[in-house]
XYZ file of N, CA and C in Angstrom:
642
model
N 71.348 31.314 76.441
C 71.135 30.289 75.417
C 70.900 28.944 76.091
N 69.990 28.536 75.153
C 70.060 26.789 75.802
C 70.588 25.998 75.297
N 70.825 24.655 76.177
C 71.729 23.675 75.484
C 71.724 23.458 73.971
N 70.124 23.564 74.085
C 69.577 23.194 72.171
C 70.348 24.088 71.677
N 69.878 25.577 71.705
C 71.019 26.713 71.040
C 72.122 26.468 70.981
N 72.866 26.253 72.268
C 74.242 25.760 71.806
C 74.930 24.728 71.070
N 74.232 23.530 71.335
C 74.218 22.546 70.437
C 73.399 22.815 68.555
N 72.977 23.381 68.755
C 72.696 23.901 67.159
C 73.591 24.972 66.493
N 74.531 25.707 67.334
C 75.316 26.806 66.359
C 76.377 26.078 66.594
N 76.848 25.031 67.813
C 78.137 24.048 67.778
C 77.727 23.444 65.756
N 76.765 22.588 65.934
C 76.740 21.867 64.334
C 77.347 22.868 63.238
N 76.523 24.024 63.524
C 76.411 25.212 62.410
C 77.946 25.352 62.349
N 79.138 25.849 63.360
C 80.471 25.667 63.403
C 81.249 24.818 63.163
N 80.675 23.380 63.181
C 81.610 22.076 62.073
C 81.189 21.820 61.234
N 79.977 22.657 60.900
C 79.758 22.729 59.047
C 80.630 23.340 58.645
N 80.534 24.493 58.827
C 81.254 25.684 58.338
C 82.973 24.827 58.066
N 83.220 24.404 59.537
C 84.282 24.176 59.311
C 84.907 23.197 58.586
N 83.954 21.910 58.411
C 84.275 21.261 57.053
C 83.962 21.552 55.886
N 82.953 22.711 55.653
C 83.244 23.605 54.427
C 84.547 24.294 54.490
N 85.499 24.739 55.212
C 86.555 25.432 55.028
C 87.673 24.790 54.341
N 87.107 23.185 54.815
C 88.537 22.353 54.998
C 88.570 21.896 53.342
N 87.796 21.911 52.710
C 87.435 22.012 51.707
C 87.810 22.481 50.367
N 88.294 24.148 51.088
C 88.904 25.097 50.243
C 90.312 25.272 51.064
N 90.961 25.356 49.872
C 92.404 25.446 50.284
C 92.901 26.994 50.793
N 92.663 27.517 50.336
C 92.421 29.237 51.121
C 91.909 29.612 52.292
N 90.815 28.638 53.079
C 90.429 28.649 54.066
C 90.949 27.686 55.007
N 91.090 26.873 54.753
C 91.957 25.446 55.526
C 92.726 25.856 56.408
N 93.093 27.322 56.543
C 93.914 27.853 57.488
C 93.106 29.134 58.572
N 91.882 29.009 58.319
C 91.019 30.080 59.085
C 91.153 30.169 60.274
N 91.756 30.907 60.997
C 91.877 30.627 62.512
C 90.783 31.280 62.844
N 90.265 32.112 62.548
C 88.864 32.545 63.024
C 87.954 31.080 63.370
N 87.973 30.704 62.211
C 86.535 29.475 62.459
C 87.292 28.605 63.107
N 88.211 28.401 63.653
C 88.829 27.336 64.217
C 88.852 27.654 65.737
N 88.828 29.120 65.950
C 88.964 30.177 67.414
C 87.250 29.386 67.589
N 86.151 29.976 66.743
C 84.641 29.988 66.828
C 84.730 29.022 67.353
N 85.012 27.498 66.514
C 84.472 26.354 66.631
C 84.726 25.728 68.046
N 86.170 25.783 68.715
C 86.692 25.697 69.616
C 86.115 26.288 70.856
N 85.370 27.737 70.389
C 84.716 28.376 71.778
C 82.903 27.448 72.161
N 82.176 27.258 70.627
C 81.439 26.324 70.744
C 81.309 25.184 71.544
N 82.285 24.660 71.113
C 82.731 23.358 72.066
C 82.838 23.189 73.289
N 83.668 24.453 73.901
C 84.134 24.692 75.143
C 82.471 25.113 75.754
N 81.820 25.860 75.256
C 80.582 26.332 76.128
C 79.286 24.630 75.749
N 79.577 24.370 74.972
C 78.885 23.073 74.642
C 79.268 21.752 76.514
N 80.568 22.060 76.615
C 81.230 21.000 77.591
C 80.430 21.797 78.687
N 80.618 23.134 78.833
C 80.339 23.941 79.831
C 79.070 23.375 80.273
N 78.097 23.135 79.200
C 76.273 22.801 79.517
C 76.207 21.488 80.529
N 77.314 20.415 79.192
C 77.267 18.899 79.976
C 77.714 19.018 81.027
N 78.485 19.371 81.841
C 79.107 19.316 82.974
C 78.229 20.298 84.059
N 77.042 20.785 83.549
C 76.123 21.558 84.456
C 75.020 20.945 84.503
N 74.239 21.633 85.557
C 73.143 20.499 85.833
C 71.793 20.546 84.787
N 70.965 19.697 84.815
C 69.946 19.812 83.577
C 69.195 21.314 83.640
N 68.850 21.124 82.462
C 67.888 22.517 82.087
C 68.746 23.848 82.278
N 69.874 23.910 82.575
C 71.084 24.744 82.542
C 71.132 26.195 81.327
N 71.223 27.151 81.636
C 71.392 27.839 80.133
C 72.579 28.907 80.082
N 72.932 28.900 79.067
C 74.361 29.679 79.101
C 73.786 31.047 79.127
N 75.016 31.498 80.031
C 74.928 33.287 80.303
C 76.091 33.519 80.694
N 76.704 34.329 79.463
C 78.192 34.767 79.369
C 78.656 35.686 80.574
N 77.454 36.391 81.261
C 77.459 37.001 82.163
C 78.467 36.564 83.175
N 78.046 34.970 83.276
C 79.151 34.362 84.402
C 79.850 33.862 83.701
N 79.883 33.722 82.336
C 81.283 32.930 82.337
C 82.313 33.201 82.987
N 83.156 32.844 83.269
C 84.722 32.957 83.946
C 85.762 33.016 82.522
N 85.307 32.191 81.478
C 86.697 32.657 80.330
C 85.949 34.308 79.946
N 84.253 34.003 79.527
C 84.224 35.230 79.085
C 84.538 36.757 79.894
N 84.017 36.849 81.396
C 84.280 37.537 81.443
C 86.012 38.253 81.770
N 87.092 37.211 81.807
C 88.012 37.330 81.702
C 89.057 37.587 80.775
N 88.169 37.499 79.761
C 88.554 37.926 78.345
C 88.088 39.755 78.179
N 86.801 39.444 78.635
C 86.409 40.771 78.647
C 87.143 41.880 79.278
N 87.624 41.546 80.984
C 88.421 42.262 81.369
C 89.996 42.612 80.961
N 90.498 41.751 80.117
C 91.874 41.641 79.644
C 91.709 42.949 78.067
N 90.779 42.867 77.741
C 90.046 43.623 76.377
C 89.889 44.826 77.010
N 89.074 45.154 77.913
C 89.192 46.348 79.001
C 90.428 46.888 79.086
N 91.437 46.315 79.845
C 92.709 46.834 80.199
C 93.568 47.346 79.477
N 93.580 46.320 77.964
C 94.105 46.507 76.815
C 93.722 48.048 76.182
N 92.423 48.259 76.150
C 92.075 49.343 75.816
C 92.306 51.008 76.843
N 92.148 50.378 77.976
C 92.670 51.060 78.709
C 94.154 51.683 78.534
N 94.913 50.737 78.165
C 96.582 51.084 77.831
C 96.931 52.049 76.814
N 96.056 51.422 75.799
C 95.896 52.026 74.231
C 95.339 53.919 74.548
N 94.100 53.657 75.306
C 93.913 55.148 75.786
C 94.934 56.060 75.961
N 95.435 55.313 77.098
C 96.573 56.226 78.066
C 97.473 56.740 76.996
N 98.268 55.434 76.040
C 99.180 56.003 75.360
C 98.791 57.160 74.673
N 97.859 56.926 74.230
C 97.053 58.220 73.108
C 97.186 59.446 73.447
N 96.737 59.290 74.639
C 96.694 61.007 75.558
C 98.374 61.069 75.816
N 98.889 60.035 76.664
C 100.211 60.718 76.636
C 101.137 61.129 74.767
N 100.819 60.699 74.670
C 100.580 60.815 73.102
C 101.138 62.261 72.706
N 99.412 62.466 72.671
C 98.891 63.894 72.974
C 99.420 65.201 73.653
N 99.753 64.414 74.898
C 100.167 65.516 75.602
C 101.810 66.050 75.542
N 102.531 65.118 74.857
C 104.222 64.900 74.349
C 103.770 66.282 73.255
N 103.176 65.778 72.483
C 102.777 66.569 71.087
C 102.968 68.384 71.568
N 101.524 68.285 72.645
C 101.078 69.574 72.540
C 102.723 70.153 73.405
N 103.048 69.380 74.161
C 104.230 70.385 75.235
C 105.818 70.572 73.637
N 105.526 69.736 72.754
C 106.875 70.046 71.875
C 106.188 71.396 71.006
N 104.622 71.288 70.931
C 104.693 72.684 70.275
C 104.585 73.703 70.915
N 104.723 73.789 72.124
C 104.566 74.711 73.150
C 106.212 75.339 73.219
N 106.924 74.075 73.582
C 108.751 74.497 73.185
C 109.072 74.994 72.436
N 108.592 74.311 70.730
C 108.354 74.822 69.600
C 108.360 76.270 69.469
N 107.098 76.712 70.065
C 106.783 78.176 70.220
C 107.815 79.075 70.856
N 108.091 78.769 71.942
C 108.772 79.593 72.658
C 110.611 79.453 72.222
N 111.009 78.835 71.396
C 112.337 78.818 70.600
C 112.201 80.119 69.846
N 110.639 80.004 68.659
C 110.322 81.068 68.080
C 110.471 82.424 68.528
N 109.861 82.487 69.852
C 110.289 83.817 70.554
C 111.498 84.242 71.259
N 112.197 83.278 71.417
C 113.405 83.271 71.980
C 113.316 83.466 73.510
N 112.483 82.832 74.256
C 112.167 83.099 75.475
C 112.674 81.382 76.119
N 112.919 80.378 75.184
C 112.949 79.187 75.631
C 113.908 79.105 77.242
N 115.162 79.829 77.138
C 116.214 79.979 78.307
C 115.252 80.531 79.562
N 114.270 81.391 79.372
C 113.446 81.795 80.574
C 112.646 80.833 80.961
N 112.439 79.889 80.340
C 111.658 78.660 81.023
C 111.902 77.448 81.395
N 111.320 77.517 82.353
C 111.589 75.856 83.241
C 111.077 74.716 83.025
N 111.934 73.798 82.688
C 111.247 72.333 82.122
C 110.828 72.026 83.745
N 109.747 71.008 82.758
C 108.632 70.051 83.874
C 108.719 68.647 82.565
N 108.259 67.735 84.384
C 108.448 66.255 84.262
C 107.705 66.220 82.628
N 108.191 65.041 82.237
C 107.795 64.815 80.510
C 108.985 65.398 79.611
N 109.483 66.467 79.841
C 109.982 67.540 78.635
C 111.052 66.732 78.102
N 111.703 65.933 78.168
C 112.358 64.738 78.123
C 111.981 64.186 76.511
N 110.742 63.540 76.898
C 109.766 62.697 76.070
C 109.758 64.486 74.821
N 109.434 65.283 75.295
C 108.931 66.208 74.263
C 110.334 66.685 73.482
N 110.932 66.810 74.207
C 112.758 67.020 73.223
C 112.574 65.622 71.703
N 112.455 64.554 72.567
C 112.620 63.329 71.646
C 111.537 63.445 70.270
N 110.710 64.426 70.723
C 109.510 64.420 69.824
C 109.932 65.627 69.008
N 110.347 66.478 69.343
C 110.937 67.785 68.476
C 111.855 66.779 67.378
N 112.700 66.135 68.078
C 113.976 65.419 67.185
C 113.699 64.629 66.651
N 112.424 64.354 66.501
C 111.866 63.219 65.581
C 110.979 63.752 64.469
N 110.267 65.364 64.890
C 109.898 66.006 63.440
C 111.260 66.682 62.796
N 112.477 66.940 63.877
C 113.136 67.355 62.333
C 113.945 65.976 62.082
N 113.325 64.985 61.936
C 114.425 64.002 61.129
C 115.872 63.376 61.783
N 115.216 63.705 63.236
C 116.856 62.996 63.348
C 117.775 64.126 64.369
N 117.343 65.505 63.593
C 118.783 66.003 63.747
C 118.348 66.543 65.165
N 119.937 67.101 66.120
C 119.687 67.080 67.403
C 119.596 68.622 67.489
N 118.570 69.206 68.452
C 117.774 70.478 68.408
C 119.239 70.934 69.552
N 120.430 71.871 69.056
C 120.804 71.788 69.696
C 120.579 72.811 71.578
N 120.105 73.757 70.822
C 119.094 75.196 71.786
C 118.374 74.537 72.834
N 117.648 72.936 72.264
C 116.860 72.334 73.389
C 117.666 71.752 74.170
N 118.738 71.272 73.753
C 119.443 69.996 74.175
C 120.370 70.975 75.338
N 121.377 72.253 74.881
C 121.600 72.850 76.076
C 120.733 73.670 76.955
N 119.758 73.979 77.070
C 118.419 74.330 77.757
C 118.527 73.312 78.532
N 117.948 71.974 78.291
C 117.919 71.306 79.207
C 119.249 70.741 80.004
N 120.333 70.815 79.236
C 121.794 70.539 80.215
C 121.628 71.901 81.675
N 121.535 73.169 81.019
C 121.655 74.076 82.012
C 120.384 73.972 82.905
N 119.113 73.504 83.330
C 118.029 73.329 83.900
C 118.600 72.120 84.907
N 119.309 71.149 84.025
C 119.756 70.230 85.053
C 120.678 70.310 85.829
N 121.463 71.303 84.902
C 122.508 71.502 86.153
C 122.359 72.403 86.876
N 121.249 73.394 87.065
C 120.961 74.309 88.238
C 120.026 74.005 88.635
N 119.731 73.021 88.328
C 118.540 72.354 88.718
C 117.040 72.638 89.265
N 116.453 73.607 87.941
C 115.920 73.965 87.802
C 114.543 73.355 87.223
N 112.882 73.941 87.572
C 112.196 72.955 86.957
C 111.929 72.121 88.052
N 111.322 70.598 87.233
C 111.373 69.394 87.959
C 112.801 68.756 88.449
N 113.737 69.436 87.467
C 114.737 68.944 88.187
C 115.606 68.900 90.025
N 114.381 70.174 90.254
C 114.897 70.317 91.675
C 114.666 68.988 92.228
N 114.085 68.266 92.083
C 113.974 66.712 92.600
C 115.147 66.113 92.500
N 116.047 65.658 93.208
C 116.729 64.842 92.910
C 116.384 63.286 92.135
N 115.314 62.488 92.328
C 114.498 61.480 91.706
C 114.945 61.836 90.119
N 114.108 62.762 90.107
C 114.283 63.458 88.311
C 115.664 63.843 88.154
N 116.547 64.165 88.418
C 118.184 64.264 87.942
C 118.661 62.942 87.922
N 117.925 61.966 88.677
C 118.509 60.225 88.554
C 117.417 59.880 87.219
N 117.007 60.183 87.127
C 115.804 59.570 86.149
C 116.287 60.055 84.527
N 116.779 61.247 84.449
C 117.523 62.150 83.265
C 118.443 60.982 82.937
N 119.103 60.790 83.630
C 120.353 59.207 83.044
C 120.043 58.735 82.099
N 118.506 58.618 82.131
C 117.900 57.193 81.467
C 117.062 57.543 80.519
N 116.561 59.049 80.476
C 116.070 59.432 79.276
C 116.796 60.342 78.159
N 118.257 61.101 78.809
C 118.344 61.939 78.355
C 120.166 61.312 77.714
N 120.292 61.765 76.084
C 121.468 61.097 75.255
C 122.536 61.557 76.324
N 124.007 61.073 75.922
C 125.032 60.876 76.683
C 125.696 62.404 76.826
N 125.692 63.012 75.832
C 126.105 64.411 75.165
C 125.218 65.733 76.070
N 124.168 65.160 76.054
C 123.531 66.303 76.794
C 123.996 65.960 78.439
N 124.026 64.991 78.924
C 124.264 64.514 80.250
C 125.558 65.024 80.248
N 126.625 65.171 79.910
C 128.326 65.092 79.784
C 127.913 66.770 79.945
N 127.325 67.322 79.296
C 127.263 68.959 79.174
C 126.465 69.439 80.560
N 125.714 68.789 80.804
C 125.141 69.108 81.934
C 126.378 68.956 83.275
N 126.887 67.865 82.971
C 128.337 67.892 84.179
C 128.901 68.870 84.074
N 129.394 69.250 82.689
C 130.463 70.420 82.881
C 129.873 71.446 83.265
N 128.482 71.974 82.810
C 128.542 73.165 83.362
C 128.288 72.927 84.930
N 128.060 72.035 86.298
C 127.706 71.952 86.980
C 129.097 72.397 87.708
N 130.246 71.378 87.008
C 131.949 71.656 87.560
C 132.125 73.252 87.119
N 132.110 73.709 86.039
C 132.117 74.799 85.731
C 131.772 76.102 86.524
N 130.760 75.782 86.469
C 129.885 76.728 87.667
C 130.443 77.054 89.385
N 130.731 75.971 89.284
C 130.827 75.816 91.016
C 132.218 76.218 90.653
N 132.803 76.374 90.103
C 134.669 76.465 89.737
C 134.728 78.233 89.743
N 133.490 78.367 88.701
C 133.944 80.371 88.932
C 131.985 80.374 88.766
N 131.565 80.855 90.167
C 130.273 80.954 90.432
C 129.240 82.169 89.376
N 130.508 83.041 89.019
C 129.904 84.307 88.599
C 129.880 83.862 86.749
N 129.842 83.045 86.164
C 130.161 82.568 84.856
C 128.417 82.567 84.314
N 128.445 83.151 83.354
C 126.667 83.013 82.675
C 127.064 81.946 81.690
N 125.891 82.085 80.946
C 125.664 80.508 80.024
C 126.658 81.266 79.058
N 126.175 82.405 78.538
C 127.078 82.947 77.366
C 128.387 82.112 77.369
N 129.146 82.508 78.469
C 130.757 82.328 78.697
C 131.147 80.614 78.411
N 129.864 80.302 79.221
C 130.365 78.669 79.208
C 129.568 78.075 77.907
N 129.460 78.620 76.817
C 128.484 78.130 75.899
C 129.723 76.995 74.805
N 130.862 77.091 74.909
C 131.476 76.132 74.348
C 131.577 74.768 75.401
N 131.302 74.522 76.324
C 131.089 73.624 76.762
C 129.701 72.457 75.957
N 128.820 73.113 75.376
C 128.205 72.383 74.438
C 128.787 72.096 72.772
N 129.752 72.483 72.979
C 130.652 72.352 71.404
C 130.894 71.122 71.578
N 131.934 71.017 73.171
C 133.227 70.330 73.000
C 132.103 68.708 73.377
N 131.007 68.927 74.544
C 130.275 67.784 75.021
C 130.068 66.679 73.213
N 129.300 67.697 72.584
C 128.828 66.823 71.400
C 129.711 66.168 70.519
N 131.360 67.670 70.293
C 132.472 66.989 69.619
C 133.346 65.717 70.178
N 133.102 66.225 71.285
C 134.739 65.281 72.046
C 133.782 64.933 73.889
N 132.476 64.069 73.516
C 131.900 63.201 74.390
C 132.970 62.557 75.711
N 133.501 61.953 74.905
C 134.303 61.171 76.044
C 135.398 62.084 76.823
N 136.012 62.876 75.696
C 136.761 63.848 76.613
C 136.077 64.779 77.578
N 135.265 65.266 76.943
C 134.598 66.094 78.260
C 133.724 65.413 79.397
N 133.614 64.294 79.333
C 133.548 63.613 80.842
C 134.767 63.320 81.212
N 135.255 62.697 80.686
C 136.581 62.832 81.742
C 137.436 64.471 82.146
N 136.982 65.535 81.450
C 136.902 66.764 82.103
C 136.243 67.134 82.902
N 134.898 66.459 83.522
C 134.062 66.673 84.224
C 134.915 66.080 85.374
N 134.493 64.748 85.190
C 135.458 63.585 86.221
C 136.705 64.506 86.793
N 137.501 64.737 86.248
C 138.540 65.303 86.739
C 138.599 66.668 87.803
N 137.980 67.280 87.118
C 136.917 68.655 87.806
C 136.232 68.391 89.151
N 135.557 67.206 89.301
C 134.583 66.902 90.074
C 135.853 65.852 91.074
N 136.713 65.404 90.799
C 137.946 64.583 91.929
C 138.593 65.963 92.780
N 139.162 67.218 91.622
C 139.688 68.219 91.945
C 138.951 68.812 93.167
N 137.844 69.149 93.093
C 137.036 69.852 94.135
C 136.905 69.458 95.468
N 136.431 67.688 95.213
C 136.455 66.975 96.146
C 138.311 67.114 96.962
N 138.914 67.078 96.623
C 140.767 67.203 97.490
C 140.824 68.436 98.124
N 140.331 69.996 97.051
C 140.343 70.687 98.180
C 139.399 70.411 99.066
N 137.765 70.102 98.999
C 136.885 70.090 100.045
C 137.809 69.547 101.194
């Protein structure tokens, strides 16, 4: 654009905008007030360049920095979508395999976390409890992604207090009488959800005990 151009849609933008000011419904347009303001700014842009000068957003520096911030933004928005997506498809995949009753034969991977939260958010709230000890016993044999230690520090922070407390006990549990299946220790998810605080400090206690004989 040339100066003339710019200087002719600048006018066209403090028409407008003293038509706005005009109407009391518009008097607050931040749009035409954003417009008029960018006018201006590329209007200064001309004077402060040398004659015969013509605008090309190409270089601007606000525009294309706007542009890239709009980029990134969208970029983010993407990502979430797909991770989104991909939370979705792995809770109906869990979903599925509850149905068959095969869920205990399988090993969580990184995310499944995020996909528990998503199960417990189509039923309303309530806590899936089949998922919730699945994943206590994965963590505590550490099974899955959990063989990482990273990911057993990272569980802290995604995973409720109840499932973490259950995951201790069966870990003390286990190591206490090695030959114990989930069956046996399956009230250990009673007492985690009923009596939270007590069964960490059953853990705690369990886990000091071991350490004296070691």
């Amino acid at each position: 654009m040339s100066a003339a151009d710019v200087a002719a849609a600048l006018e066209d933008a403090r028409f407008d905008a003293r038509q706005d000011s005009r109407h009391e419904h518009l008097a607050d347009d931040e749009r035409g007030r954003a417009e008029l303001a960018e006018w201006e700014r590329i209007d200064q842009l001309l004077a402060d360049a040398a004659p015969d000068t013509v605008y090309d957003p190409g270089i601007d520096a606000v525009v294309q920095e706007e542009l890239a911030a709009e980029a990134a933004a969208a970029a983010v928005t993407e990502a979430e979508w797909r991770e989104a997506q991909r939370i979705a498809a792995r809770a109906d995949e869990l979903q599925a395999l509850r149905e068959l009753g095969t869920l205990e034969q399988t090993e969580p991977r990184e995310g499944d976390e995020a996909a528990r939260d998503e199960l417990t958010r189509r039923a309303g709230g309530y806590v899936q409890a089949d998922v919730d000890a699945w994943l206590a016993h994965a963590l505590a044999a550490h099974l899955g992604h959990y063989r990482d230690p990273a990911a057993r520090e990272a569980a802290a922070d995604l995973l409720p207090v109840s499932l973490l407390t259950h995951a201790a006990l069966l870990t003390e549990l286990a190591r206490l009488v090695p030959a114990a299946d989930t069956g046996q220790l399956a009230f250990t998810a009673r007492l985690a959800a009923s009596e939270p605080e007590a069964a960490a400090a059953l853990a705690a206690f369990l886990t000091r005990a071991r350490s004296v004989q070691d």
